Every structure is written in structure tokens, then in C-alpha cells.
Tab-separated table of C-alpha atoms in Angstrom:
chain	number	residue	atom	x	y	z
A	25	MET	CA	90.179	92.079	62.335
A	26	SER	CA	91.727	92.922	65.415
A	27	ASP	CA	92.252	90.346	68.238
A	28	LEU	CA	89.764	91.947	70.713
A	29	ALA	CA	87.536	93.735	67.996
A	30	GLY	CA	84.431	95.123	69.446
A	31	LEU	CA	84.625	93.772	72.869
A	32	LYS	CA	83.561	96.112	75.574
A	33	ILE	CA	85.890	95.848	78.392
A	34	LEU	CA	85.541	97.553	81.890
A	35	VAL	CA	88.713	98.589	83.313
A	36	THR	CA	88.680	99.358	87.149
A	37	ARG	CA	92.199	100.542	87.979
A	38	PRO	CA	92.529	103.847	89.920
A	39	VAL	CA	92.568	107.283	88.275
A	40	GLY	CA	95.700	107.852	86.634
A	41	GLN	CA	96.733	104.163	86.480
A	42	SER	CA	94.393	103.097	83.524
A	43	GLN	CA	95.267	104.814	80.397
A	44	GLY	CA	98.068	102.813	79.196
A	45	LEU	CA	95.951	99.526	79.606
A	46	MET	CA	93.080	101.280	78.034
A	47	ASP	CA	95.120	102.399	75.032
A	48	GLN	CA	96.551	98.877	74.558
A	49	LEU	CA	92.988	97.585	74.565
A	50	THR	CA	91.827	100.122	71.947
A	51	ALA	CA	94.762	99.216	69.807
A	52	LEU	CA	93.688	95.661	69.497
A	53	GLY	CA	90.134	96.453	68.673
A	54	ALA	CA	88.348	96.662	72.017
A	55	GLN	CA	85.972	99.513	73.531
A	56	PRO	CA	87.467	99.860	77.097
A	57	ILE	CA	85.163	101.644	79.632
A	58	HIS	CA	86.908	103.139	82.822
A	59	PHE	CA	85.335	103.112	86.465
A	60	ALA	CA	87.669	103.530	89.344
A	61	ALA	CA	86.747	100.954	91.674
A	62	VAL	CA	89.510	102.127	94.269
A	63	GLU	CA	91.093	105.416	94.959
A	64	ILE	CA	94.888	105.486	96.094
A	65	VAL	CA	95.207	107.843	98.963
A	66	GLU	CA	97.669	108.836	101.470
A	67	PRO	CA	98.520	106.418	104.412
A	68	ARG	CA	96.620	107.298	107.747
A	69	ASP	CA	99.940	107.444	109.571
A	70	ILE	CA	102.592	109.342	107.676
A	71	ALA	CA	104.720	109.910	110.896
A	72	SER	CA	105.062	105.929	111.201
A	73	PHE	CA	106.258	105.710	107.615
A	74	LYS	CA	108.631	108.371	107.973
A	75	ALA	CA	110.008	106.798	111.089
A	76	VAL	CA	110.469	103.276	109.313
A	77	VAL	CA	112.413	104.863	106.386
A	78	ALA	CA	114.691	107.076	108.528
A	79	ASP	CA	117.383	104.380	108.648
A	80	LEU	CA	117.325	102.726	105.116
A	81	SER	CA	120.955	101.965	105.292
A	82	GLY	CA	120.351	99.439	107.850
A	83	TYR	CA	118.539	97.215	105.566
A	84	HIS	CA	119.857	94.703	103.046
A	85	TRP	CA	116.663	94.530	100.848
A	86	ALA	CA	113.814	96.488	99.882
A	87	ILE	CA	110.802	94.900	98.116
A	88	PHE	CA	107.934	96.668	96.301
A	89	ILE	CA	104.506	95.024	96.416
A	90	SER	CA	103.021	97.305	93.551
A	91	PRO	CA	103.460	100.287	91.292
A	92	ASN	CA	101.650	102.403	93.913
A	93	ALA	CA	104.169	101.284	96.531
A	94	VAL	CA	107.001	102.420	94.334
A	95	THR	CA	105.364	106.092	93.302
A	96	ARG	CA	103.893	106.565	96.791
A	97	ALA	CA	106.984	105.740	98.692
A	98	PHE	CA	109.423	107.807	96.751
A	99	ASN	CA	106.976	110.823	96.674
A	100	LEU	CA	106.739	110.900	100.242
A	101	MET	CA	110.373	110.304	100.774
A	102	GLN	CA	111.211	113.195	98.672
A	103	GLY	CA	108.796	115.314	100.557
A	104	PHE	CA	111.005	115.045	103.575
A	105	GLY	CA	114.404	114.539	102.136
A	106	GLN	CA	115.164	110.855	102.468
A	107	GLU	CA	117.657	109.686	100.181
A	108	TRP	CA	118.180	106.011	98.897
A	109	PRO	CA	121.243	104.333	99.907
A	110	ALA	CA	123.211	102.856	96.985
A	111	THR	CA	123.779	99.803	99.105
A	112	LEU	CA	119.947	98.796	99.414
A	113	ARG	CA	119.268	96.123	96.942
A	114	MET	CA	115.879	96.110	95.255
A	115	ALA	CA	113.125	93.616	94.544
A	116	ALA	CA	109.814	94.050	92.751
A	117	ILE	CA	106.807	91.580	92.836
A	118	GLY	CA	105.807	92.411	89.045
A	119	ARG	CA	106.836	94.073	86.080
A	120	GLY	CA	104.838	97.164	86.632
A	121	SER	CA	106.723	97.884	89.829
A	122	ALA	CA	110.007	97.274	88.172
A	123	ARG	CA	109.074	99.411	85.400
A	124	GLU	CA	108.293	102.483	87.934
A	125	LEU	CA	111.665	101.941	89.500
A	126	LYS	CA	113.550	101.960	86.318
A	127	ARG	CA	111.625	105.300	85.406
A	128	LEU	CA	113.154	106.532	88.544
A	129	GLY	CA	116.540	105.673	87.351
A	130	PHE	CA	117.150	102.258	89.137
A	131	THR	CA	118.566	99.198	87.050
A	132	ASP	CA	119.525	96.710	89.398
A	133	ILE	CA	115.991	95.031	90.208
A	134	LEU	CA	115.146	91.420	91.055
A	135	VAL	CA	111.958	90.386	89.545
A	136	PRO	CA	110.146	86.910	89.416
A	137	GLU	CA	109.832	85.084	86.126
A	138	GLY	CA	106.447	83.739	84.983
A	139	GLN	CA	104.030	84.172	87.696
A	140	PHE	CA	104.201	87.566	89.381
A	141	ASP	CA	103.237	87.148	92.927
A	142	SER	CA	104.579	86.787	96.501
A	143	GLU	CA	105.006	83.131	96.172
A	144	SER	CA	107.219	83.464	92.904
A	145	LEU	CA	109.429	86.060	94.729
A	146	LEU	CA	109.854	83.693	97.692
A	147	SER	CA	110.947	80.962	95.482
A	148	MET	CA	113.951	82.867	94.056
A	149	GLU	CA	117.525	81.969	95.517
A	150	PRO	CA	118.450	85.327	96.949
A	151	PHE	CA	115.132	84.717	99.514
A	152	GLN	CA	116.026	81.245	100.755
A	153	ASP	CA	118.517	81.534	103.603
A	154	MET	CA	117.755	85.078	105.138
A	155	GLY	CA	119.476	84.622	108.646
A	156	GLY	CA	120.370	87.956	109.872
A	157	LEU	CA	119.157	89.920	107.040
A	158	ARG	CA	116.867	93.032	107.245
A	159	ILE	CA	114.091	93.564	104.988
A	160	ILE	CA	111.817	96.514	104.366
A	161	VAL	CA	108.747	95.816	102.488
A	162	PHE	CA	106.939	98.758	100.887
A	163	ARG	CA	103.189	98.246	100.625
A	164	GLY	CA	99.714	99.441	100.960
A	165	GLU	CA	97.765	99.475	104.423
A	166	GLY	CA	96.590	96.060	105.059
A	167	GLY	CA	98.469	93.953	102.586
A	168	ARG	CA	98.928	90.277	102.582
A	169	GLU	CA	101.106	88.919	105.437
A	170	LEU	CA	102.541	85.857	103.412
A	171	LEU	CA	105.695	87.490	102.159
A	172	GLY	CA	106.796	89.018	105.484
A	173	ASP	CA	105.797	85.786	107.564
A	174	THR	CA	107.834	83.559	105.279
A	175	LEU	CA	110.855	85.702	105.233
A	176	LYS	CA	110.723	85.846	109.069
A	177	THR	CA	110.592	81.824	109.287
A	178	ARG	CA	113.761	82.104	107.030
A	179	GLY	CA	115.543	84.161	109.659
A	180	ALA	CA	114.817	87.790	108.440
A	181	PHE	CA	114.017	90.782	110.195
A	182	VAL	CA	110.926	92.340	108.370
A	183	GLN	CA	109.723	95.985	108.580
A	184	TYR	CA	106.561	97.218	106.604
A	185	ALA	CA	106.696	100.528	105.101
A	186	GLU	CA	103.073	101.391	104.550
A	187	CYS	CA	102.866	104.389	102.141
A	188	TYR	CA	99.301	104.367	100.857
A	189	ARG	CA	95.843	102.942	101.140
A	190	ARG	CA	92.874	102.112	98.981
A	191	ALA	CA	89.775	103.726	99.498
A	192	ALA	CA	86.150	103.219	98.143
A	193	PRO	CA	85.525	105.226	95.207
A	194	SER	CA	83.584	108.441	95.177
A	195	ALA	CA	82.746	108.259	91.520
A	196	ASP	CA	79.002	108.131	90.607
A	197	VAL	CA	78.205	104.664	89.253
A	198	SER	CA	75.211	105.553	87.191
A	199	GLY	CA	76.888	106.096	83.859
A	200	LEU	CA	78.611	102.542	84.265
A	201	LEU	CA	75.112	101.107	84.840
A	202	ARG	CA	73.422	102.711	81.956
A	203	ALA	CA	76.424	101.546	79.608
A	204	TRP	CA	75.877	98.109	80.976
A	205	ALA	CA	72.113	98.173	80.433
A	206	ARG	CA	72.336	99.589	76.968
A	207	ASN	CA	75.195	97.368	75.436
A	208	GLY	CA	76.398	94.931	77.981
A	209	LEU	CA	80.128	94.244	79.032
A	210	ASP	CA	82.077	91.457	77.521
A	211	ALA	CA	84.737	91.248	80.451
A	212	VAL	CA	85.670	93.128	83.619
A	213	ILE	CA	89.291	93.582	84.739
A	214	VAL	CA	89.930	93.494	88.372
A	215	THR	CA	93.344	93.745	89.969
A	216	SER	CA	92.726	93.945	93.789
A	217	VAL	CA	90.374	92.399	96.432
A	218	GLU	CA	89.686	95.698	97.739
A	219	GLY	CA	88.626	96.885	93.919
A	220	LEU	CA	86.348	93.719	93.807
A	221	HIS	CA	84.411	94.773	97.031
A	222	HIS	CA	84.197	98.277	96.205
A	223	LEU	CA	82.817	97.569	92.756
A	224	TYR	CA	80.596	94.920	94.040
A	225	ASP	CA	79.019	97.398	96.662
A	226	ALA	CA	78.852	100.210	94.291
A	227	LEU	CA	76.809	98.370	91.727
A	228	GLY	CA	73.797	97.674	93.758
A	229	GLN	CA	71.411	94.747	93.226
A	230	VAL	CA	70.704	95.338	89.621
A	231	GLY	CA	74.484	95.708	88.652
A	232	ARG	CA	75.498	92.675	90.496
A	233	GLN	CA	73.315	90.672	88.657
A	234	TRP	CA	75.261	91.779	85.572
A	235	LEU	CA	78.621	91.389	87.256
A	236	THR	CA	77.578	87.810	88.208
A	237	LYS	CA	77.340	86.638	84.699
A	238	THR	CA	80.479	88.533	83.178
A	239	PRO	CA	83.982	87.155	82.525
A	240	LEU	CA	86.234	88.491	84.964
A	241	VAL	CA	89.986	88.924	84.471
A	242	VAL	CA	91.611	88.569	87.873
A	243	VAL	CA	95.002	88.561	89.574
A	244	GLY	CA	96.076	85.560	91.422
A	245	ALA	CA	94.349	82.804	93.516
A	246	ARG	CA	93.236	85.105	96.342
A	247	LEU	CA	91.299	87.409	94.090
A	248	LYS	CA	89.939	84.320	92.500
A	249	ASP	CA	88.804	82.830	95.680
A	250	ALA	CA	87.175	86.287	96.450
A	251	CYS	CA	85.084	86.336	93.188
A	252	LEU	CA	83.863	82.687	94.024
A	253	ALA	CA	82.871	83.860	97.618
A	254	LEU	CA	80.721	86.465	96.386
A	255	GLY	CA	79.041	84.193	93.856
A	256	LEU	CA	80.386	85.392	90.556
A	257	LYS	CA	79.921	82.785	88.091
A	258	GLY	CA	81.131	84.153	84.964
A	259	PRO	CA	84.369	82.909	83.599
A	260	LEU	CA	87.074	83.622	85.971
A	261	LEU	CA	90.548	84.581	83.807
A	262	VAL	CA	93.428	84.387	86.153
A	263	ALA	CA	96.303	86.490	84.608
A	264	ALA	CA	100.054	85.923	85.510
A	265	GLY	CA	100.231	89.354	87.038
A	266	ALA	CA	98.731	92.830	87.286
A	267	ASP	CA	100.639	94.591	84.553
A	268	ASP	CA	99.214	95.409	81.131
A	269	GLU	CA	100.898	92.802	79.403
A	270	ALA	CA	99.684	89.998	81.816
A	271	LEU	CA	96.153	91.217	81.691
A	272	ILE	CA	95.664	91.384	78.048
A	273	ALA	CA	97.571	88.107	77.515
A	274	ALA	CA	94.754	86.515	79.670
A	275	LEU	CA	91.923	88.386	77.796
A	276	LEU	CA	93.526	87.176	74.329
A	277	ALA	CA	93.891	83.586	75.446
A	278	TRP	CA	90.116	83.562	76.697
A	279	HIS	CA	88.888	85.211	73.331
A	280	ALA	CA	90.862	82.985	71.172
A	281	GLY	CA	89.365	80.030	72.974
A	282	LYS	CA	85.794	81.557	72.361
A	283	ASN	CA	86.667	81.984	68.722
A	284	PRO	CA	88.865	79.223	67.357
A	285	LEU	CA	90.347	79.405	64.059
């Protein structure tokens, strides 16, 4: 019997970013169901992004917050002919972002080990004494300020390059509610605070009652706190990162605890 045999897992990643995770869940015997809790769309102010990246050669480090930040940033830059300077060093918060950079042909990428979040990146040696260094952070609109604020206190000049935004889903939730009512769900994977709130709002009163009791796989303390603030009482499984490997590892650890040998 496979490790997650028969488990019905809701995957809430955006369209176009869920298939790899769903394929791995299927290979482990699970029955993944997809509902995009967020849509990734263009930033409201592309002109500001273009102005920020106009002088990339003036920066010492570029930090990518997510895989979306990688793909959206380079798509936008390609659209107006912006080239990447060879001297600009790269860092990525997690393995998914690093994987996207490697897919684009970059190889020298600094990535935290263990926990994949801003705190882990900030603990790395290259980001301790930042006096006089210029940092550009590629992210979505309205991201966390911890990374930039901390780097500033260490002496860096920090500029944000916001290259996408998360919007509420336009998909019909009725199919998901029918599936939940018919067979139940064993776990839900949520990877952003925005996605959690959009899912919660879309489900309505009946769906929220089911969500409240269902185990949630989440990423980081901030998302866990958001779940608690909404009164979600099911087990909260905190993954080490938002990449496929970390999410599945959290599911496997939880399921092994439920079903000891």
C-alpha cells in the first residue's frame, strides 16, 4: 500500500502551479483535488517595476521571494528588453524559486538550508554585515516587510520590485463543495495567507464548517497564526517550505503518526 493511499487532498495552488504536486500525491496513492484559491496576475503598476529594474547593474544582491517572483519578473523584463547583469548575485527563499532560476540557466544561487523562509535567509553569513550594499527584492504586491526591514537595519539599501499580485479566485466553488459533502477531504494544502483568506471566503458558511475540522498543511508561523485567527481547529501541519518536497514531507509525517507501524 502506498504511503498516502486513498487520502483525498485539496491542493489550493494557482492554475499552472499545481500539477507537479498533484502528480507526486497521485504517485503516493492519494487522490488530489485542485481548487485555485488565488490567481496570479499582473502587478497594478508595471511602469514602477520597469523603473526599479532599469539599473540592475547597480545592485549587489537580488533576492527572489517565490517561484512566481522568478517567472513573472523575467517575463516582464524580457518584454521590455531588460538584461540580467553577470555581476548581480542571486538568492532564493526556497527550493522552488531556486529551481525556476536554474531552469532559466542560472547556477550560482544562494538558498537557505532546512527551513525555507526569510528568517533562514537572514541567518546566512552573506547577509550579516550589509553596510553599503544595494539589494533588490523581487516579490508580489504587499509582501512581508521583515526581510527588507532587517537588511536595512544591517546597513543595506533595499528596493522592492513587485512583479505580480494575488487576486481572489474566479472559479466556481460548487464542485468543491459537492466533493467535500460526498466524500469528505482528509487534508488541505494552503501555501499563502491570501490563499487561505480567499478559500475561507469562497467556501461560505457550510464549507467553512468542513474546513474548520480538516487538517491543514501550511507554510510558516505567519500562515499558522492566520489559521488560528480564523478559528480553524483541525491539525495544523507546518511544512518546512512551500515546495512540493516540503509539503509532502509534512503530509507523510502526519499520516505516519496517525498510522504507526
